[in-house]
mmCIF file of C-alpha atoms in Angstrom:
data_model
loop_
_atom_site.group_PDB
_atom_site.id
_atom_site.type_symbol
_atom_site.label_atom_id
_atom_site.label_comp_id
_atom_site.label_asym_id
_atom_site.label_seq_id
_atom_site.Cartn_x
_atom_site.Cartn_y
_atom_site.Cartn_z
ATOM 1 C CA UNK A 22 102.174 129.734 108.571
ATOM 2 C CA UNK A 23 100.974 125.925 110.155
ATOM 3 C CA UNK A 24 99.085 124.113 107.655
ATOM 4 C CA UNK A 25 97.894 121.632 110.292
ATOM 5 C CA UNK A 26 97.079 122.786 113.535
ATOM 6 C CA UNK A 27 96.739 120.082 116.669
ATOM 7 C CA UNK A 28 94.652 120.943 119.711
ATOM 8 C CA UNK A 29 94.638 120.799 122.693
ATOM 9 C CA UNK A 30 98.558 120.729 123.341
ATOM 10 C CA UNK A 31 98.378 118.765 126.138
ATOM 11 C CA UNK A 32 95.789 116.855 128.101
ATOM 12 C CA UNK A 33 95.741 115.192 131.238
ATOM 13 C CA UNK A 34 92.769 112.722 131.927
ATOM 14 C CA UNK A 35 92.259 109.904 134.803
ATOM 15 C CA UNK A 36 91.710 106.502 133.547
ATOM 16 C CA UNK A 37 88.313 105.350 132.368
ATOM 17 C CA UNK A 38 87.969 108.866 130.968
ATOM 18 C CA UNK A 39 86.839 109.636 127.165
ATOM 19 C CA UNK A 40 88.815 112.110 125.217
ATOM 20 C CA UNK A 41 88.549 114.069 121.945
ATOM 21 C CA UNK A 42 91.760 115.037 119.998
ATOM 22 C CA UNK A 43 91.672 117.700 116.917
ATOM 23 C CA UNK A 44 93.232 118.239 114.157
ATOM 24 C CA UNK A 45 92.265 121.100 111.481
ATOM 25 C CA UNK A 46 94.445 121.493 108.088
ATOM 26 C CA UNK A 47 94.819 124.051 105.144
ATOM 27 C CA UNK A 48 96.240 122.269 102.722
ATOM 28 C CA UNK A 49 95.276 122.282 98.735
ATOM 29 C CA UNK A 50 94.720 119.190 96.964
ATOM 30 C CA UNK A 51 94.440 117.096 99.813
ATOM 31 C CA UNK A 52 95.060 112.999 100.137
ATOM 32 C CA UNK A 53 94.702 111.952 102.980
ATOM 33 C CA UNK A 54 95.112 112.493 106.952
ATOM 34 C CA UNK A 55 96.959 110.269 108.800
ATOM 35 C CA UNK A 56 96.928 109.638 112.806
ATOM 36 C CA UNK A 57 99.819 108.360 114.587
ATOM 37 C CA UNK A 58 100.963 107.480 118.338
ATOM 38 C CA UNK A 59 104.284 108.499 119.432
ATOM 39 C CA UNK A 60 105.662 107.177 122.932
ATOM 40 C CA UNK A 61 109.160 107.405 123.985
ATOM 41 C CA UNK A 62 110.167 106.182 120.728
ATOM 42 C CA UNK A 63 109.076 105.976 116.831
ATOM 43 C CA UNK A 64 105.567 106.998 115.700
ATOM 44 C CA UNK A 65 103.232 103.941 115.042
ATOM 45 C CA UNK A 66 100.361 104.386 112.671
ATOM 46 C CA UNK A 67 96.637 104.326 113.833
ATOM 47 C CA UNK A 68 94.733 105.895 111.116
ATOM 48 C CA UNK A 69 94.645 106.921 107.347
ATOM 49 C CA UNK A 70 91.352 108.756 106.574
ATOM 50 C CA UNK A 71 90.435 110.102 103.028
ATOM 51 C CA UNK A 72 86.672 110.370 102.591
ATOM 52 C CA UNK A 73 84.830 112.247 104.875
ATOM 53 C CA UNK A 74 82.041 111.360 107.422
ATOM 54 C CA UNK A 75 83.424 107.795 107.231
ATOM 55 C CA UNK A 76 84.684 106.582 110.907
ATOM 56 C CA UNK A 77 87.768 104.456 111.597
ATOM 57 C CA UNK A 78 87.419 102.525 114.692
ATOM 58 C CA UNK A 79 90.088 100.311 116.415
ATOM 59 C CA UNK A 80 89.100 98.959 119.609
ATOM 60 C CA UNK A 81 88.492 102.042 122.265
ATOM 61 C CA UNK A 82 90.055 104.452 119.362
ATOM 62 C CA UNK A 83 87.884 105.959 116.388
ATOM 63 C CA UNK A 84 88.610 108.951 113.952
ATOM 64 C CA UNK A 85 86.806 110.561 111.358
ATOM 65 C CA UNK A 86 87.269 113.141 108.819
ATOM 66 C CA UNK A 87 85.576 116.152 107.447
ATOM 67 C CA UNK A 88 86.772 117.607 104.539
ATOM 68 C CA UNK A 89 84.354 120.182 104.191
ATOM 69 C CA UNK A 90 85.327 121.578 107.699
ATOM 70 C CA UNK A 91 88.673 120.369 106.853
ATOM 71 C CA UNK A 92 89.124 118.718 110.467
ATOM 72 C CA UNK A 93 89.376 115.532 111.916
ATOM 73 C CA UNK A 94 89.097 114.072 115.555
ATOM 74 C CA UNK A 95 90.446 111.318 117.555
ATOM 75 C CA UNK A 96 88.568 109.539 120.015
ATOM 76 C CA UNK A 97 89.922 107.701 123.080
ATOM 77 C CA UNK A 98 87.223 106.031 125.077
ATOM 78 C CA UNK A 99 87.688 104.362 128.524
ATOM 79 C CA UNK A 100 91.265 105.818 128.562
ATOM 80 C CA UNK A 101 94.109 103.355 129.793
ATOM 81 C CA UNK A 102 97.799 104.184 131.267
ATOM 82 C CA UNK A 103 99.137 102.755 128.334
ATOM 83 C CA UNK A 104 97.471 105.387 126.477
ATOM 84 C CA UNK A 105 99.751 108.126 127.539
ATOM 85 C CA UNK A 106 101.634 109.190 124.590
ATOM 86 C CA UNK A 107 102.222 111.888 121.901
ATOM 87 C CA UNK A 108 99.284 111.676 119.436
ATOM 88 C CA UNK A 109 100.469 112.926 115.646
ATOM 89 C CA UNK A 110 97.833 114.350 112.773
ATOM 90 C CA UNK A 111 99.857 114.421 109.326
ATOM 91 C CA UNK A 112 98.130 115.624 106.243
ATOM 92 C CA UNK A 113 99.304 114.164 102.938
ATOM 93 C CA UNK A 114 98.682 116.454 99.580
ATOM 94 C CA UNK A 115 99.816 117.035 96.317
ATOM 95 C CA UNK A 116 102.614 119.929 95.539
ATOM 96 C CA UNK A 117 103.387 120.181 91.804
ATOM 97 C CA UNK A 118 103.656 116.802 90.907
ATOM 98 C CA UNK A 119 105.162 115.733 94.348
ATOM 99 C CA UNK A 120 103.467 114.196 97.372
ATOM 100 C CA UNK A 121 103.883 116.368 100.134
ATOM 101 C CA UNK A 122 103.303 115.764 103.885
ATOM 102 C CA UNK A 123 103.105 117.794 106.782
ATOM 103 C CA UNK A 124 103.116 116.994 110.560
ATOM 104 C CA UNK A 125 100.919 118.838 113.543
ATOM 105 C CA UNK A 126 102.980 119.366 116.628
ATOM 106 C CA UNK A 127 101.036 116.907 118.194
ATOM 107 C CA UNK A 128 98.927 116.164 121.496
ATOM 108 C CA UNK A 129 100.658 115.376 124.492
ATOM 109 C CA UNK A 130 98.238 112.904 126.495
ATOM 110 C CA UNK A 131 98.577 112.097 129.908
ATOM 111 C CA UNK A 132 96.289 109.429 131.606
ATOM 112 C CA UNK A 133 96.777 109.224 135.524
ATOM 113 C CA UNK A 134 95.608 106.249 137.194
ATOM 114 C CA UNK B 14 109.975 91.069 109.445
ATOM 115 C CA UNK B 15 112.394 93.340 111.276
ATOM 116 C CA UNK B 16 110.754 96.416 110.513
ATOM 117 C CA UNK B 17 112.910 99.527 109.367
ATOM 118 C CA UNK B 18 116.293 99.423 110.910
ATOM 119 C CA UNK B 19 118.416 102.807 111.703
ATOM 120 C CA UNK B 20 121.940 102.871 112.975
ATOM 121 C CA UNK B 21 123.336 104.231 114.767
ATOM 122 C CA UNK B 22 120.910 105.043 117.579
ATOM 123 C CA UNK B 23 122.706 107.740 119.000
ATOM 124 C CA UNK B 24 125.194 109.581 118.089
ATOM 125 C CA UNK B 25 127.382 112.608 119.832
ATOM 126 C CA UNK B 26 129.406 114.374 117.708
ATOM 127 C CA UNK B 27 131.366 117.668 117.583
ATOM 128 C CA UNK B 28 130.338 121.013 114.976
ATOM 129 C CA UNK B 29 132.294 120.444 111.584
ATOM 130 C CA UNK B 30 132.040 116.654 112.056
ATOM 131 C CA UNK B 31 130.728 114.460 109.438
ATOM 132 C CA UNK B 32 127.923 112.743 110.355
ATOM 133 C CA UNK B 33 126.159 109.836 108.494
ATOM 134 C CA UNK B 34 122.829 108.096 109.296
ATOM 135 C CA UNK B 35 121.679 104.722 107.975
ATOM 136 C CA UNK B 36 118.644 102.925 107.120
ATOM 137 C CA UNK B 37 117.605 99.716 106.058
ATOM 138 C CA UNK B 38 113.585 99.905 105.462
ATOM 139 C CA UNK B 39 111.582 96.929 105.147
ATOM 140 C CA UNK B 40 111.817 94.198 102.357
ATOM 141 C CA UNK B 41 109.514 95.036 99.707
ATOM 142 C CA UNK B 42 108.820 98.643 100.549
ATOM 143 C CA UNK B 43 109.653 100.601 97.501
ATOM 144 C CA UNK B 44 109.362 104.157 99.298
ATOM 145 C CA UNK B 45 111.897 105.798 101.830
ATOM 146 C CA UNK B 46 111.544 108.621 103.739
ATOM 147 C CA UNK B 47 113.572 110.449 105.741
ATOM 148 C CA UNK B 48 112.335 112.802 108.768
ATOM 149 C CA UNK B 49 113.812 115.332 111.329
ATOM 150 C CA UNK B 50 112.139 115.782 114.720
ATOM 151 C CA UNK B 51 112.817 118.732 116.952
ATOM 152 C CA UNK B 52 110.958 120.231 120.175
ATOM 153 C CA UNK B 53 110.521 123.223 118.171
ATOM 154 C CA UNK B 54 109.796 122.453 114.633
ATOM 155 C CA UNK B 55 108.120 119.075 115.393
ATOM 156 C CA UNK B 56 108.116 116.036 112.569
ATOM 157 C CA UNK B 57 109.600 117.458 109.292
ATOM 158 C CA UNK B 58 109.938 115.235 106.208
ATOM 159 C CA UNK B 59 113.377 115.882 104.628
ATOM 160 C CA UNK B 60 113.414 113.808 101.468
ATOM 161 C CA UNK B 61 111.751 110.484 100.013
ATOM 162 C CA UNK B 62 112.860 108.080 97.483
ATOM 163 C CA UNK B 63 110.944 105.722 95.115
ATOM 164 C CA UNK B 64 112.166 102.707 94.043
ATOM 165 C CA UNK B 65 116.078 104.076 95.085
ATOM 166 C CA UNK B 66 115.654 107.656 93.329
ATOM 167 C CA UNK B 67 115.092 110.784 95.165
ATOM 168 C CA UNK B 68 111.837 112.380 94.217
ATOM 169 C CA UNK B 69 111.649 115.232 96.585
ATOM 170 C CA UNK B 70 114.268 116.830 98.520
ATOM 171 C CA UNK B 71 112.724 120.251 98.766
ATOM 172 C CA UNK B 72 112.523 119.227 102.597
ATOM 173 C CA UNK B 73 116.587 119.234 102.869
ATOM 174 C CA UNK B 74 117.375 122.278 105.181
ATOM 175 C CA UNK B 75 120.494 123.097 103.113
ATOM 176 C CA UNK B 76 123.344 122.151 101.146
ATOM 177 C CA UNK B 77 124.981 120.628 104.134
ATOM 178 C CA UNK B 78 122.723 117.836 103.804
ATOM 179 C CA UNK B 79 122.355 114.927 101.424
ATOM 180 C CA UNK B 80 121.130 111.669 101.017
ATOM 181 C CA UNK B 81 121.390 108.745 98.864
ATOM 182 C CA UNK B 82 119.695 105.268 98.302
ATOM 183 C CA UNK B 83 122.412 103.175 96.463
ATOM 184 C CA UNK B 84 119.993 100.060 96.485
ATOM 185 C CA UNK B 85 116.367 98.816 97.693
ATOM 186 C CA UNK B 86 117.750 98.080 101.351
ATOM 187 C CA UNK B 87 119.709 100.776 101.919
ATOM 188 C CA UNK B 88 119.866 104.574 102.524
ATOM 189 C CA UNK B 89 122.077 107.094 104.206
ATOM 190 C CA UNK B 90 121.690 110.775 105.361
ATOM 191 C CA UNK B 91 125.034 112.515 105.800
ATOM 192 C CA UNK B 92 125.814 116.084 107.330
ATOM 193 C CA UNK B 93 128.786 117.808 106.633
ATOM 194 C CA UNK B 94 129.841 119.984 108.191
ATOM 195 C CA UNK B 95 127.517 119.247 111.147
ATOM 196 C CA UNK B 96 126.144 122.069 113.546
ATOM 197 C CA UNK B 97 124.927 122.535 116.747
ATOM 198 C CA UNK B 98 121.091 123.248 115.334
ATOM 199 C CA UNK B 99 121.214 119.769 113.383
ATOM 200 C CA UNK B 100 120.986 118.170 117.015
ATOM 201 C CA UNK B 101 117.591 116.455 116.483
ATOM 202 C CA UNK B 102 116.392 112.802 116.228
ATOM 203 C CA UNK B 103 116.198 111.653 112.493
ATOM 204 C CA UNK B 104 113.465 108.925 111.805
ATOM 205 C CA UNK B 105 113.824 106.751 108.437
ATOM 206 C CA UNK B 106 110.260 105.442 107.358
ATOM 207 C CA UNK B 107 108.975 103.215 104.877
ATOM 208 C CA UNK B 108 105.750 102.609 102.875
ATOM 209 C CA UNK B 109 104.678 100.123 99.545
ATOM 210 C CA UNK B 110 103.065 100.706 96.636
ATOM 211 C CA UNK B 111 101.599 104.288 96.738
ATOM 212 C CA UNK B 112 103.411 106.807 98.801
ATOM 213 C CA UNK B 113 100.110 107.621 100.323
ATOM 214 C CA UNK B 114 100.069 104.721 102.216
ATOM 215 C CA UNK B 115 100.577 104.403 105.801
ATOM 216 C CA UNK B 116 104.437 104.629 106.738
ATOM 217 C CA UNK B 117 106.414 102.464 109.180
ATOM 218 C CA UNK B 118 108.829 104.235 111.110
ATOM 219 C CA UNK B 119 112.137 103.149 112.443
ATOM 220 C CA UNK B 120 113.286 103.896 115.840
ATOM 221 C CA UNK B 121 115.261 106.845 115.005
ATOM 222 C CA UNK B 122 119.127 108.021 115.705
ATOM 223 C CA UNK B 123 119.348 110.964 118.541
ATOM 224 C CA UNK B 124 121.838 113.207 117.123
ATOM 225 C CA UNK B 125 123.771 115.630 119.339
ATOM 226 C CA UNK B 126 126.204 117.835 117.899
ATOM 227 C CA UNK B 127 128.236 119.912 120.695
#
């Protein structure tokens, strides 16, 4: 069963639109939720969230975590064609004494000019 | 810093052959992770090391896969014998101080097993 579920799987928007990407999870011993951006290469780090209700912001991107409802959202305002990528959500948790990390399948965002 | 370095960037081999993927983490990082990415299964953590010691290899798919980290600046992931279903992009990533910190990914090795 998938522990990390992202939605939508894909999204097509026009430049200037605002988008919201969703990530829900179901793990025990939660430690953190991470967002990555993956273009045609390696994932690059965007945010790490550990506390509920505290928004993290970087330019036009922002993210927030809800540990009660077990989800996170990633918002992108005033989208640009350079935002086109797969956005990955990952959840870290403790499995026994070891660290575990599970990625969602990602949301493919396409921003058209 | 040059970032995480992986080699080769592309590898095409025939079924049954041994494949060795290489990784050099960012200097000073004490955690190293190996991932596999496929369309079907997404990004999967295979194994991770802390200070050159393997901590959790529960993600390694089967005994054909092995990983080593002989020193702080080098790690290998070996597949022997390789099979077509091993075709994927293999990423190496590193982080510092805390395993829960952000990870920095290498460019990946695209492996094709014919």
